[in-house]
Amino acid sequence: AQSVTQPDIHITVSEGASLELRCNYSYGATPYLFWYVQSPGQGLQLLLKYFSGDTLVQGIKGFEAEFKRSQSSFNLRKPSVHWSDAAEYFCAVKAAGNKLTFGGGTRVLVKP
Amino acid sequence: GAGVSQSPSNKVTEKGKDVELRCDPISGHTALYWYRQSLGQGLEFLIYFQGNSAPDKSGLPSDRFSAERTGGSVSTLTIQRTQQEDSAVYLCASSLSSGTDQETQYFGPGTRLLVL
């Protein structure tokens, strides 16, 4: 069965600094990968997705992610963080079937 | 257009009571999903609908949980004889279809359930 690991439970970053959130997946073939963001009291908003092709994908709000098959990773990055990026971020994999399997999430705190 | 909507946004109930949670998917989306988000278990899949059928109910935690979907649109998740461990945020998502694996799921704001 597929699984997703987000090693960092919390990350604190200064406003304007760069951000990288780690995601590792376990699946036998190439999975379909997603990053979602959840602001307090809100549902999940899709940031970006990878299905195939170019391994560097661009998303909304200035985020990008890179799929690395050799490392089974799909890390999320943003060059310059804004205070509004404070939220919880979830990596998810969709393998065979229809359900998403989520990582445990990384909560991002932005310092002024 | 309108996104996925869920009601109520918050629900407080007493242990042993039944609750119904509602999900309105994005118009035209034939696939609908329920997930549960709890502190101890993270985000877990519960059930998936394609049209009015539920080909995958593997995530429903017990027979106290059931869900239905009517008219290929609105879905209701019912929890009977609620227990305190049912306290969680219940999220609904929809996607255009499930004909291919390349379908993006769009989530609603969730229903926060508290069982006292």
XYZ file of N, CA, C and O in Angstrom, chain A residues 32 34 36 38 41-44 46 49 51-52 88 90 94-100 102, chain B residues 33 35 37 43 45 48 56 58 91 98 100-110 112:
176
model
N 0.579 9.672 -8.575
C 0.129 11.032 -8.820
C 0.242 11.773 -7.500
O -0.235 11.303 -6.467
N 0.295 15.367 -4.989
C -0.405 16.623 -4.755
C 0.161 17.292 -3.504
O 0.609 16.634 -2.574
N -1.495 20.131 -0.859
C -2.647 20.928 -0.444
C -2.229 21.811 0.734
O -1.347 21.445 1.515
N -3.908 24.040 4.090
C -5.090 24.218 4.931
C -4.850 25.360 5.907
O -3.999 25.251 6.782
N -9.241 26.485 10.279
C -10.691 26.436 10.125
C -11.182 26.302 8.694
O -12.380 26.418 8.438
N -10.260 26.055 7.800
C -10.635 25.949 6.384
C -10.446 24.533 5.858
O -9.817 23.696 6.500
N -10.990 24.303 4.654
C -10.750 23.032 4.000
C -9.387 23.022 3.331
O -8.538 23.876 3.580
N -9.168 22.058 2.480
C -7.893 21.896 1.795
C -7.952 22.590 0.433
O -8.881 22.363 -0.338
N -5.908 23.096 -3.156
C -4.859 22.511 -3.972
C -3.820 23.562 -4.357
O -4.157 24.620 -4.885
N 0.057 19.919 -8.496
C -0.042 18.481 -8.683
C 0.974 18.025 -9.717
O 1.375 18.800 -10.589
N 1.508 14.766 -12.389
C 1.008 13.525 -12.964
C 2.082 12.862 -13.816
O 2.290 11.668 -13.760
N 2.757 13.655 -14.655
C 3.795 13.114 -15.528
C 4.502 14.296 -16.167
O 4.123 15.448 -15.971
N -1.106 24.915 7.404
C -0.630 23.541 7.429
C -0.640 23.003 6.003
O -1.588 23.225 5.252
N -0.136 19.744 3.342
C -0.268 18.297 3.243
C 0.177 17.823 1.870
O -0.269 18.344 0.838
N -1.936 9.733 -4.922
C -3.080 8.992 -5.444
C -2.503 7.910 -6.336
O -1.968 8.192 -7.391
N -2.592 6.700 -5.863
C -2.061 5.577 -6.625
C -3.237 4.871 -7.300
O -4.179 5.498 -7.726
N -3.172 3.572 -7.386
C -4.278 2.840 -7.990
C -5.533 3.048 -7.166
O -5.499 3.066 -5.954
N -6.634 3.237 -7.852
C -7.866 3.507 -7.131
C -8.132 4.989 -7.084
O -7.572 5.765 -7.851
N -8.973 5.388 -6.212
C -9.429 6.768 -6.231
C -9.094 7.572 -4.989
O -9.174 8.784 -5.009
N -8.720 6.924 -3.914
C -8.537 7.684 -2.694
C -7.158 8.319 -2.640
O -6.190 7.820 -3.208
N -7.111 9.432 -1.917
C -5.850 10.089 -1.628
C -5.315 9.558 -0.300
O -6.064 9.382 0.651
N -2.691 10.743 2.550
C -2.043 11.979 2.973
C -0.889 11.713 3.919
O -0.886 10.744 4.695
N -16.088 12.161 -2.426
C -15.264 11.474 -1.425
C -15.538 12.073 -0.048
O -15.731 13.278 0.081
N -13.632 12.237 3.757
C -12.428 12.005 4.534
C -12.693 12.482 5.964
O -13.582 13.295 6.205
N -10.610 14.033 9.413
C -9.354 14.602 9.906
C -9.432 14.682 11.418
O -10.217 15.442 11.973
N -5.413 12.680 8.288
C -6.449 12.690 7.255
C -6.658 11.276 6.725
O -5.743 10.672 6.172
N -9.180 8.534 4.490
C -10.247 8.280 3.540
C -11.354 7.473 4.201
O -11.083 6.530 4.955
N -15.937 6.528 -1.098
C -15.920 7.165 -2.412
C -17.189 6.784 -3.173
O -17.603 5.627 -3.155
N -16.121 1.979 -3.168
C -15.068 1.842 -2.174
C -15.550 2.433 -0.855
O -15.643 3.654 -0.707
N -14.036 1.250 1.979
C -13.047 0.589 2.821
C -12.626 1.386 4.038
O -12.102 0.829 4.997
N -14.384 15.985 6.061
C -14.165 16.723 4.819
C -14.761 15.975 3.644
O -14.639 14.752 3.552
N -14.085 9.763 -12.192
C -13.012 8.898 -11.713
C -12.587 7.961 -12.828
O -12.030 6.909 -12.607
N -10.301 8.295 -14.956
C -8.853 8.137 -15.041
C -8.267 8.434 -13.668
O -8.926 8.982 -12.803
N -7.017 8.077 -13.497
C -6.374 8.375 -12.222
C -6.024 9.860 -12.110
O -5.739 10.341 -11.035
N -6.023 10.542 -13.244
C -5.583 11.932 -13.231
C -6.751 12.855 -12.936
O -7.144 13.679 -13.760
N -7.304 12.667 -11.777
C -8.416 13.508 -11.377
C -8.051 14.235 -10.099
O -7.604 13.629 -9.134
N -8.273 15.533 -10.108
C -7.985 16.345 -8.933
C -9.216 16.424 -8.060
O -10.316 16.682 -8.547
N -9.025 16.221 -6.776
C -10.115 16.325 -5.820
C -10.127 17.723 -5.211
O -9.089 18.224 -4.773
N -11.314 18.313 -5.169
C -11.507 19.654 -4.614
C -12.308 19.510 -3.328
O -13.366 18.866 -3.318
N -11.794 20.141 -2.284
C -12.344 19.914 -0.954
C -13.276 21.034 -0.506
O -13.089 22.204 -0.844
N -14.239 20.646 0.310
C -15.090 21.599 0.989
C -14.448 22.071 2.278
O -13.365 21.608 2.654
N -15.121 22.983 3.009
C -14.558 23.549 4.230
C -14.620 22.615 5.428
O -13.977 22.869 6.443
N -15.391 21.537 5.321
C -15.467 20.575 6.412
C -16.586 20.851 7.394
O -17.104 21.963 7.491
N -17.034 20.355 11.466
C -16.329 20.030 12.706
C -17.333 19.408 13.669
O -18.283 20.067 14.078
